[in-house]
Amino acid sequence: MRKHTVLLLTLLFCLNLSSQRQMSYNTKNKKVIKLETVDTLSYICFRKDVPIHQRKVKLSNKVVTIRQEQQSELIRIDSPSEITQLKNDGNIESVYKVLRFPTGKELVVLTNEILVKVNPGKQVSSVLDNLRIPYLMISEIEELSDVSIVQLPTSDNTLDVVNLLVSSPDLVYAEPNFIQFIDGPTSTNATTDLYSTNQWSIVNPYGFTMDVLAAWKLSKGKDIKVAVLDEGVELTHPDLKDNLLPGYDATLGDGPGINGAAAPGDSHGTACAGIIAALENNIGMTGIAPQSKVIPIRIAIGYYENDEKKWRTSSATIARGFGEAYRRGADVVSCSFSSTNVAASVSDAINTLTTNGRNGRGSVVVFSTGNDGSSTVSPYCNLPNVISVGNLEITGNRRFSSNYGSNLKVMAPGAGTYTTYPSGSYGTFGGTSAACPHVASVAALILSLKPNLSQKDVASAIYSSCTKLPGYQYPSPNRWNNETGYGLVSAYEAILASKPFTMIVPDLLCECETHTFSISGPTDRCDSIVWNLYFDKEIISGNGTTSVEVRILEAPGYALPFVASIYYGNRVVKLEEQAHAGVPETYDIIGGDEATEMELTYAEVIMAGATSYTWELKQGRCGIWPNNNIADLLPYDTNKVIIVVTGYNRCGSYAEWLSFTPKRRVSGQNSRQIGTKSVAIYNLSYELIYSDKNLISLFDINAVNLPSGFYVIESQLENGIITREKVYIP
């Protein structure tokens, strides 16, 4: 597949865009994607053997952005005839149209490449051949299942081919592989100060922190892999290098991004990585999850122009980045970027991550909401299972530029965040780009303690534990706000919401026996543990530790509470569990009790602490079909019935007497239900006595002339449901 490199457009709105024409293509779900052609711009690709100086001379002042290593250029066009001249130039391999989405300012380039995903068992080549679509090459994308790039002979009919392909039942989707020009993320500012006093997410004079110091008592993200999809990371930064795993360049080597490395001067990915996993090495700053590992995945080529950051990427590149995050087992994915349109291939790759990542538990994907000050979040934030993050100021207010709206989930520190910077230095970083990795870090803290949690469990723990911000209303029942979501993320409370501690108690406690109680979880950093046992007991050993041996002096027959308080400085986590002590005890009887006149069909006896039951008929005539603590009962007459139910456990047994008198039920006429199509009558041995498979009128049981006694009437409704009832015929 041809590789393209280009700088981003800088003076978009300074260009003459008066000449525009509408274009569109259809998606598989029949949605129409509209675009506008920008006739004043073209995207050209030189032949590889054309020297750089010759490219510059040929284009002269037509180049909008210029970079020495460029094989491709974005150029100004003054007249349609210039495009024809370029296409006929032997030094130029391709000339592509420049488009933009009507709803945004981002530019895209319409190439001769289409992203195609086929249904399982289908071949792209067969689909193309059946539709008589000519093509030059088919390249599979290894990182994505069943997704290929189809290269057409020309870009003139790319959208027409897409519209033809989406009509095929053999495809999941087909879409143009646009080269995308994305407004770059918020830049950092360099500083020579190596020791941070500005990590206000940790220490804030206004009090709006993420409670990181308390969270570190429980977790620092050990062994969790966080993929940072960005413009690359400085692999040699002293505060990062020991926490970096082998990276990946999803641009396929388009620029100096080998192994996920950032190009010289590219700071954005390095800044995001520092917020997550900067080392605890007493220099610079410390990441929110300093024991986690970062996988740098380069999905864009970035540069600064007039202090404004720009990115160039493509649909295939972004999708490839998410696919590689899945292949490399990323637990969390941090995404501080946005665009006007989300390609189907990208959405598909993200969905695969959030549903199938982490061995089916789902990877946690976090996105920034964008920095347009818009009441609509970035389209990525509207995808299922994505945690969207807005930008909070140090004073506890939403940053004016932070996008908000219905799919905003949480807020995190953004403006003026101190973090790692290129050339081994440090700087301040801002925008929702800085807020996003803060939340990704919290997910890493949680998963380090509870690796078996699902993606939804992690998200729920984060949402439910947020700090509500003053000045914003959080009405019930969702406790959510349009500008700040669920509030400011709390690392400490989110960890507790994930229930990192477990008290292990015996299933059953007996008198005068010794039992062991223990606590699992991150107790190695705690200051002390206090056990509170509210009953007659004797602690044999282990008081003040995570495991105690206890002798029960009196087992009263019901559940006893066990409370353990785990102290971390001025914080305390309380655990409470109950364990049954002594022989079983009757809790409830459902279906019958002493002196109750009724016709029983079943009885349920609940004895606290019982592990098995026996049923015994003491008086009367009654069929009993027990299933542990539940039994089907069928009285044979109206005489008094006495049944003894006994519950057993290791400590002993307890017997409960069940006494009742069946009430004679007389049914002279049984009218068929609406929709009843058949009826059958059985005796108590379930032998068929009578049946009518084509019931057309009300059913009168007296007309059957049955002997007196108990019978079972079975009715079948037109919807197939079968009902049964036992009646007594006098």
Short mmCIF file of N, CA and C in Angstrom, two decimals, residues 561-695:
data_model
loop_
_atom_site.label_atom_id
_atom_site.label_comp_id
_atom_site.label_asym_id
_atom_site.label_seq_id
_atom_site.Cartn_x
_atom_site.Cartn_y
_atom_site.Cartn_z
N PRO A 561 -22.14 -11.03 63.17
CA PRO A 561 -21.39 -10.04 62.40
C PRO A 561 -19.89 -10.06 62.73
N PHE A 562 -19.09 -9.88 61.71
CA PHE A 562 -17.65 -9.75 61.84
C PHE A 562 -17.24 -8.45 61.14
N VAL A 563 -16.57 -7.57 61.84
CA VAL A 563 -16.18 -6.26 61.31
C VAL A 563 -14.67 -6.11 61.43
N ALA A 564 -14.04 -5.70 60.35
CA ALA A 564 -12.61 -5.40 60.36
C ALA A 564 -12.42 -3.98 59.85
N SER A 565 -11.67 -3.17 60.56
CA SER A 565 -11.36 -1.79 60.17
C SER A 565 -9.90 -1.71 59.76
N ILE A 566 -9.66 -1.27 58.53
CA ILE A 566 -8.30 -1.18 57.98
C ILE A 566 -7.94 0.30 57.91
N TYR A 567 -6.88 0.70 58.61
CA TYR A 567 -6.51 2.11 58.72
C TYR A 567 -5.33 2.45 57.82
N TYR A 568 -5.51 3.52 57.01
CA TYR A 568 -4.46 4.11 56.19
C TYR A 568 -4.32 5.57 56.58
N GLY A 569 -3.42 5.87 57.52
CA GLY A 569 -3.33 7.25 58.00
C GLY A 569 -4.64 7.66 58.62
N ASN A 570 -5.24 8.73 58.10
CA ASN A 570 -6.52 9.19 58.62
C ASN A 570 -7.71 8.59 57.86
N ARG A 571 -7.44 7.61 57.00
CA ARG A 571 -8.51 6.93 56.27
C ARG A 571 -8.76 5.56 56.88
N VAL A 572 -10.02 5.13 56.80
CA VAL A 572 -10.38 3.82 57.31
C VAL A 572 -11.33 3.14 56.34
N VAL A 573 -11.09 1.88 56.08
CA VAL A 573 -11.97 1.06 55.26
C VAL A 573 -12.56 -0.01 56.17
N LYS A 574 -13.89 -0.06 56.24
CA LYS A 574 -14.57 -1.03 57.09
C LYS A 574 -15.16 -2.16 56.26
N LEU A 575 -14.88 -3.37 56.69
CA LEU A 575 -15.43 -4.56 56.07
C LEU A 575 -16.36 -5.24 57.05
N GLU A 576 -17.50 -5.70 56.60
CA GLU A 576 -18.43 -6.43 57.47
C GLU A 576 -19.00 -7.62 56.72
N GLU A 577 -18.89 -8.80 57.33
CA GLU A 577 -19.47 -10.01 56.81
C GLU A 577 -20.18 -10.74 57.93
N GLN A 578 -21.10 -11.62 57.58
CA GLN A 578 -21.81 -12.43 58.56
C GLN A 578 -21.60 -13.90 58.27
N ALA A 579 -21.55 -14.68 59.34
CA ALA A 579 -21.42 -16.13 59.21
C ALA A 579 -22.39 -16.79 60.16
N HIS A 580 -23.02 -17.85 59.70
CA HIS A 580 -23.98 -18.55 60.53
C HIS A 580 -23.26 -19.33 61.63
N ALA A 581 -23.81 -19.29 62.83
CA ALA A 581 -23.22 -19.97 63.98
C ALA A 581 -24.24 -20.87 64.65
N GLY A 582 -23.90 -22.13 64.88
CA GLY A 582 -24.76 -23.06 65.59
C GLY A 582 -25.64 -23.88 64.68
N VAL A 583 -26.59 -24.63 65.28
CA VAL A 583 -27.48 -25.50 64.54
C VAL A 583 -28.49 -24.68 63.76
N PRO A 584 -29.12 -25.25 62.74
CA PRO A 584 -30.08 -24.48 61.95
C PRO A 584 -31.20 -23.90 62.79
N GLU A 585 -31.75 -22.83 62.30
CA GLU A 585 -32.85 -22.15 62.97
C GLU A 585 -33.91 -21.79 61.93
N THR A 586 -35.19 -21.99 62.27
CA THR A 586 -36.26 -21.68 61.35
C THR A 586 -36.32 -20.19 61.08
N TYR A 587 -36.29 -19.85 59.81
CA TYR A 587 -36.40 -18.47 59.40
C TYR A 587 -37.80 -18.15 58.88
N ASP A 588 -38.36 -19.07 58.09
CA ASP A 588 -39.67 -18.81 57.52
C ASP A 588 -40.24 -20.10 56.96
N ILE A 589 -41.55 -20.19 56.92
CA ILE A 589 -42.26 -21.27 56.27
C ILE A 589 -43.21 -20.65 55.26
N ILE A 590 -43.08 -21.04 54.03
CA ILE A 590 -43.92 -20.52 52.96
C ILE A 590 -44.79 -21.64 52.44
N GLY A 591 -46.09 -21.44 52.45
CA GLY A 591 -46.99 -22.44 51.91
C GLY A 591 -47.84 -23.12 52.95
N GLY A 592 -47.56 -23.03 54.19
CA GLY A 592 -48.41 -23.65 55.20
C GLY A 592 -47.89 -23.44 56.59
N ASP A 593 -48.72 -23.42 57.55
CA ASP A 593 -48.34 -23.27 58.95
C ASP A 593 -49.37 -23.98 59.82
N GLU A 594 -49.16 -23.96 61.12
CA GLU A 594 -50.03 -24.65 62.06
C GLU A 594 -51.47 -24.19 61.93
N ALA A 595 -52.39 -25.18 61.86
CA ALA A 595 -53.83 -24.94 61.87
C ALA A 595 -54.32 -24.14 60.68
N THR A 596 -53.61 -24.13 59.61
CA THR A 596 -54.03 -23.42 58.41
C THR A 596 -54.84 -24.35 57.52
N GLU A 597 -56.01 -23.92 57.16
CA GLU A 597 -56.83 -24.71 56.27
C GLU A 597 -56.61 -24.24 54.84
N MET A 598 -56.00 -25.07 54.10
CA MET A 598 -55.72 -24.72 52.72
C MET A 598 -55.33 -25.96 51.95
N GLU A 599 -55.34 -25.84 50.63
CA GLU A 599 -54.86 -26.90 49.79
C GLU A 599 -53.45 -26.55 49.32
N LEU A 600 -52.46 -27.26 49.81
CA LEU A 600 -51.08 -26.96 49.49
C LEU A 600 -50.67 -27.63 48.19
N THR A 601 -49.91 -26.90 47.39
CA THR A 601 -49.26 -27.50 46.24
C THR A 601 -47.76 -27.61 46.47
N TYR A 602 -47.20 -26.74 47.36
CA TYR A 602 -45.80 -26.82 47.71
C TYR A 602 -45.61 -26.20 49.08
N ALA A 603 -44.50 -26.48 49.70
CA ALA A 603 -44.11 -25.85 50.96
C ALA A 603 -42.62 -25.57 50.92
N GLU A 604 -42.21 -24.42 51.41
CA GLU A 604 -40.80 -24.02 51.47
C GLU A 604 -40.47 -23.66 52.91
N VAL A 605 -39.47 -24.32 53.44
CA VAL A 605 -39.03 -24.09 54.81
C VAL A 605 -37.59 -23.58 54.77
N ILE A 606 -37.38 -22.39 55.29
CA ILE A 606 -36.05 -21.80 55.29
C ILE A 606 -35.48 -21.83 56.70
N MET A 607 -34.39 -22.57 56.89
CA MET A 607 -33.69 -22.65 58.16
C MET A 607 -32.31 -22.06 57.99
N ALA A 608 -32.04 -20.98 58.68
CA ALA A 608 -30.75 -20.33 58.58
C ALA A 608 -29.63 -21.28 58.97
N GLY A 609 -28.65 -21.41 58.09
CA GLY A 609 -27.49 -22.24 58.37
C GLY A 609 -27.63 -23.69 57.98
N ALA A 610 -28.81 -24.13 57.51
CA ALA A 610 -28.99 -25.52 57.13
C ALA A 610 -28.30 -25.82 55.81
N THR A 611 -27.66 -26.96 55.73
CA THR A 611 -27.00 -27.39 54.50
C THR A 611 -27.74 -28.52 53.81
N SER A 612 -28.67 -29.20 54.52
CA SER A 612 -29.50 -30.25 53.94
C SER A 612 -30.78 -30.38 54.74
N TYR A 613 -31.78 -31.04 54.13
CA TYR A 613 -33.10 -31.18 54.75
C TYR A 613 -33.63 -32.60 54.53
N THR A 614 -34.49 -33.05 55.46
CA THR A 614 -35.28 -34.26 55.27
C THR A 614 -36.74 -33.94 55.54
N TRP A 615 -37.65 -34.64 54.82
CA TRP A 615 -39.10 -34.48 54.98
C TRP A 615 -39.69 -35.82 55.41
N GLU A 616 -40.60 -35.77 56.37
CA GLU A 616 -41.20 -37.01 56.89
C GLU A 616 -42.68 -36.77 57.19
N LEU A 617 -43.56 -37.65 56.62
CA LEU A 617 -45.00 -37.57 56.89
C LEU A 617 -45.31 -38.27 58.21
N LYS A 618 -45.90 -37.55 59.17
CA LYS A 618 -46.24 -38.11 60.47
C LYS A 618 -47.71 -38.48 60.58
N GLN A 619 -48.57 -37.75 59.85
CA GLN A 619 -50.01 -38.02 59.95
C GLN A 619 -50.68 -37.60 58.65
N GLY A 620 -51.74 -38.33 58.27
CA GLY A 620 -52.51 -38.00 57.11
C GLY A 620 -52.02 -38.70 55.86
N ARG A 621 -52.71 -38.43 54.76
CA ARG A 621 -52.35 -39.00 53.47
C ARG A 621 -51.90 -37.85 52.55
N CYS A 622 -50.65 -37.90 52.20
CA CYS A 622 -50.09 -36.79 51.42
C CYS A 622 -48.87 -37.27 50.67
N GLY A 623 -48.81 -36.95 49.39
CA GLY A 623 -47.61 -37.22 48.62
C GLY A 623 -46.59 -36.11 48.82
N ILE A 624 -45.32 -36.48 48.97
CA ILE A 624 -44.25 -35.51 49.21
C ILE A 624 -43.13 -35.76 48.22
N TRP A 625 -42.75 -34.72 47.46
CA TRP A 625 -41.64 -34.81 46.53
C TRP A 625 -40.64 -33.71 46.88
N PRO A 626 -39.70 -34.02 47.82
CA PRO A 626 -38.80 -32.97 48.32
C PRO A 626 -37.65 -32.67 47.36
N ASN A 627 -37.25 -31.39 47.36
CA ASN A 627 -36.05 -30.93 46.68
C ASN A 627 -35.33 -29.99 47.64
N ASN A 628 -34.53 -30.58 48.50
CA ASN A 628 -33.84 -29.87 49.57
C ASN A 628 -34.86 -29.20 50.48
N ASN A 629 -34.93 -27.85 50.53
CA ASN A 629 -35.85 -27.19 51.46
C ASN A 629 -37.23 -26.92 50.87
N ILE A 630 -37.48 -27.35 49.64
CA ILE A 630 -38.78 -27.15 48.99
C ILE A 630 -39.35 -28.52 48.63
N ALA A 631 -40.65 -28.69 48.86
CA ALA A 631 -41.30 -29.96 48.53
C ALA A 631 -42.65 -29.70 47.88
N ASP A 632 -42.94 -30.47 46.84
CA ASP A 632 -44.28 -30.48 46.27
C ASP A 632 -45.16 -31.39 47.14
N LEU A 633 -46.32 -30.88 47.54
CA LEU A 633 -47.23 -31.62 48.41
C LEU A 633 -48.55 -31.85 47.70
N LEU A 634 -49.08 -33.03 47.83
CA LEU A 634 -50.35 -33.36 47.20
C LEU A 634 -51.21 -34.17 48.19
N PRO A 635 -52.08 -33.49 48.96
CA PRO A 635 -52.96 -34.20 49.89
C PRO A 635 -53.95 -35.08 49.13
N TYR A 636 -54.23 -36.29 49.67
CA TYR A 636 -55.13 -37.22 49.01
C TYR A 636 -56.56 -37.08 49.51
N ASP A 637 -56.79 -36.44 50.62
CA ASP A 637 -58.12 -36.21 51.13
C ASP A 637 -58.09 -34.96 51.98
N THR A 638 -59.16 -34.74 52.75
CA THR A 638 -59.26 -33.52 53.54
C THR A 638 -58.91 -33.74 55.01
N ASN A 639 -58.31 -34.85 55.37
CA ASN A 639 -57.89 -35.10 56.74
C ASN A 639 -56.64 -34.29 57.07
N LYS A 640 -56.42 -34.04 58.35
CA LYS A 640 -55.27 -33.27 58.81
C LYS A 640 -53.97 -33.96 58.45
N VAL A 641 -52.99 -33.11 58.02
CA VAL A 641 -51.68 -33.60 57.61
C VAL A 641 -50.62 -32.99 58.51
N ILE A 642 -49.69 -33.83 59.00
CA ILE A 642 -48.56 -33.36 59.80
C ILE A 642 -47.27 -33.85 59.15
N ILE A 643 -46.40 -32.91 58.86
CA ILE A 643 -45.12 -33.22 58.22
C ILE A 643 -44.01 -32.62 59.07
N VAL A 644 -42.92 -33.38 59.26
CA VAL A 644 -41.75 -32.90 60.00
C VAL A 644 -40.62 -32.66 59.01
N VAL A 645 -40.11 -31.41 59.02
CA VAL A 645 -38.97 -31.02 58.19
C VAL A 645 -37.78 -30.80 59.11
N THR A 646 -36.66 -31.46 58.81
CA THR A 646 -35.46 -31.35 59.64
C THR A 646 -34.32 -30.76 58.83
N GLY A 647 -33.70 -29.70 59.38
CA GLY A 647 -32.54 -29.09 58.76
C GLY A 647 -31.27 -29.52 59.47
N TYR A 648 -30.23 -29.78 58.71
CA TYR A 648 -28.97 -30.28 59.25
C TYR A 648 -27.82 -29.37 58.84
N ASN A 649 -26.83 -29.22 59.70
CA ASN A 649 -25.52 -28.72 59.33
C ASN A 649 -24.47 -29.42 60.18
N ARG A 650 -23.25 -29.03 60.05
CA ARG A 650 -22.17 -29.72 60.75
C ARG A 650 -22.30 -29.61 62.26
N CYS A 651 -22.96 -28.55 62.73
CA CYS A 651 -23.09 -28.35 64.17
C CYS A 651 -24.22 -29.18 64.78
N GLY A 652 -25.20 -29.61 64.00
CA GLY A 652 -26.33 -30.35 64.54
C GLY A 652 -27.53 -30.25 63.63
N SER A 653 -28.76 -30.38 64.23
CA SER A 653 -29.98 -30.39 63.44
C SER A 653 -31.10 -29.71 64.21
N TYR A 654 -32.14 -29.35 63.45
CA TYR A 654 -33.33 -28.75 64.04
C TYR A 654 -34.53 -29.22 63.26
N ALA A 655 -35.62 -29.59 63.98
CA ALA A 655 -36.82 -30.11 63.35
C ALA A 655 -37.96 -29.10 63.49
N GLU A 656 -38.74 -28.95 62.41
CA GLU A 656 -39.89 -28.07 62.38
C GLU A 656 -41.11 -28.87 61.94
N TRP A 657 -42.25 -28.74 62.71
CA TRP A 657 -43.49 -29.45 62.41
C TRP A 657 -44.37 -28.56 61.55
N LEU A 658 -44.83 -29.14 60.45
CA LEU A 658 -45.72 -28.45 59.53
C LEU A 658 -47.07 -29.14 59.58
N SER A 659 -48.10 -28.45 60.06
CA SER A 659 -49.43 -29.04 60.25
C SER A 659 -50.47 -28.22 59.49
N PHE A 660 -51.31 -28.90 58.70
CA PHE A 660 -52.36 -28.20 57.98
C PHE A 660 -53.49 -29.16 57.65
N THR A 661 -54.66 -28.59 57.39
CA THR A 661 -55.84 -29.33 56.98
C THR A 661 -56.22 -28.91 55.58
N PRO A 662 -56.13 -29.78 54.59
CA PRO A 662 -56.47 -29.40 53.22
C PRO A 662 -57.93 -28.98 53.12
N LYS A 663 -58.16 -27.89 52.48
CA LYS A 663 -59.50 -27.41 52.27
C LYS A 663 -60.08 -28.06 51.03
N ARG A 664 -61.33 -28.59 51.17
CA ARG A 664 -61.98 -29.22 50.04
C ARG A 664 -62.31 -28.17 49.00
N ARG A 665 -61.82 -28.37 47.81
CA ARG A 665 -62.07 -27.45 46.73
C ARG A 665 -63.08 -28.06 45.79
N VAL A 666 -64.24 -27.44 45.66
CA VAL A 666 -65.31 -27.92 44.82
C VAL A 666 -65.31 -27.13 43.53
N SER A 667 -65.30 -27.83 42.45
CA SER A 667 -65.34 -27.17 41.15
C SER A 667 -66.46 -27.79 40.34
N GLY A 668 -67.61 -27.16 40.34
CA GLY A 668 -68.72 -27.69 39.58
C GLY A 668 -68.59 -27.41 38.10
N GLN A 669 -68.13 -26.27 37.71
CA GLN A 669 -67.97 -25.91 36.31
C GLN A 669 -66.66 -25.18 36.12
N ASN A 670 -65.88 -25.64 35.23
CA ASN A 670 -64.60 -25.02 34.92
C ASN A 670 -64.70 -24.39 33.53
N SER A 671 -64.93 -23.08 33.47
CA SER A 671 -65.04 -22.39 32.20
C SER A 671 -63.68 -22.25 31.57
N ARG A 672 -63.60 -22.56 30.27
CA ARG A 672 -62.32 -22.47 29.60
C ARG A 672 -61.85 -21.03 29.54
N GLN A 673 -60.53 -20.83 29.65
CA GLN A 673 -59.95 -19.51 29.49
C GLN A 673 -60.05 -19.06 28.04
N ILE A 674 -60.03 -17.75 27.85
CA ILE A 674 -59.99 -17.23 26.50
C ILE A 674 -58.69 -17.69 25.83
N GLY A 675 -58.83 -18.29 24.69
CA GLY A 675 -57.65 -18.78 24.00
C GLY A 675 -57.32 -20.22 24.29
N THR A 676 -58.11 -20.90 25.16
CA THR A 676 -57.88 -22.31 25.44
C THR A 676 -58.35 -23.16 24.27
N LYS A 677 -57.50 -24.05 23.80
CA LYS A 677 -57.87 -24.87 22.65
C LYS A 677 -58.04 -26.34 22.99
N SER A 678 -57.54 -26.79 24.18
CA SER A 678 -57.71 -28.18 24.56
C SER A 678 -57.70 -28.32 26.07
N VAL A 679 -58.28 -29.43 26.55
CA VAL A 679 -58.33 -29.71 27.98
C VAL A 679 -58.14 -31.22 28.17
N ALA A 680 -57.47 -31.61 29.27
CA ALA A 680 -57.28 -33.01 29.62
C ALA A 680 -57.44 -33.16 31.12
N ILE A 681 -58.00 -34.33 31.56
CA ILE A 681 -58.20 -34.61 32.98
C ILE A 681 -57.42 -35.87 33.33
N TYR A 682 -56.62 -35.79 34.42
CA TYR A 682 -55.82 -36.91 34.90
C TYR A 682 -56.19 -37.21 36.34
N ASN A 683 -56.04 -38.52 36.77
CA ASN A 683 -56.14 -38.83 38.18
C ASN A 683 -54.81 -38.53 38.85
N LEU A 684 -54.72 -38.80 40.17
CA LEU A 684 -53.52 -38.44 40.90
C LEU A 684 -52.32 -39.30 40.54
N SER A 685 -52.56 -40.40 39.84
CA SER A 685 -51.46 -41.19 39.31
C SER A 685 -51.06 -40.71 37.92
N TYR A 686 -51.64 -39.59 37.50
CA TYR A 686 -51.41 -38.96 36.22
C TYR A 686 -51.74 -39.88 35.06
N GLU A 687 -52.85 -40.61 35.22
CA GLU A 687 -53.42 -41.41 34.15
C GLU A 687 -54.52 -40.59 33.48
N LEU A 688 -54.52 -40.57 32.12
CA LEU A 688 -55.49 -39.76 31.40
C LEU A 688 -56.89 -40.32 31.59
N ILE A 689 -57.85 -39.48 32.02
CA ILE A 689 -59.23 -39.87 32.23
C ILE A 689 -60.12 -39.35 31.12
N TYR A 690 -59.82 -38.14 30.66
CA TYR A 690 -60.68 -37.49 29.67
C TYR A 690 -59.85 -36.45 28.92
N SER A 691 -60.17 -36.21 27.63
CA SER A 691 -59.49 -35.15 26.88
C SER A 691 -60.40 -34.61 25.80
N ASP A 692 -60.24 -33.34 25.48
CA ASP A 692 -60.91 -32.67 24.38
C ASP A 692 -59.87 -31.77 23.72
N LYS A 693 -59.39 -32.16 22.52
CA LYS A 693 -58.31 -31.44 21.85
C LYS A 693 -58.80 -30.32 20.95
N ASN A 694 -60.10 -30.17 20.83
CA ASN A 694 -60.66 -29.10 19.99
C ASN A 694 -61.81 -28.43 20.72
N LEU A 695 -61.46 -27.76 21.81
CA LEU A 695 -62.48 -27.15 22.67
C LEU A 695 -63.08 -25.94 21.97
#
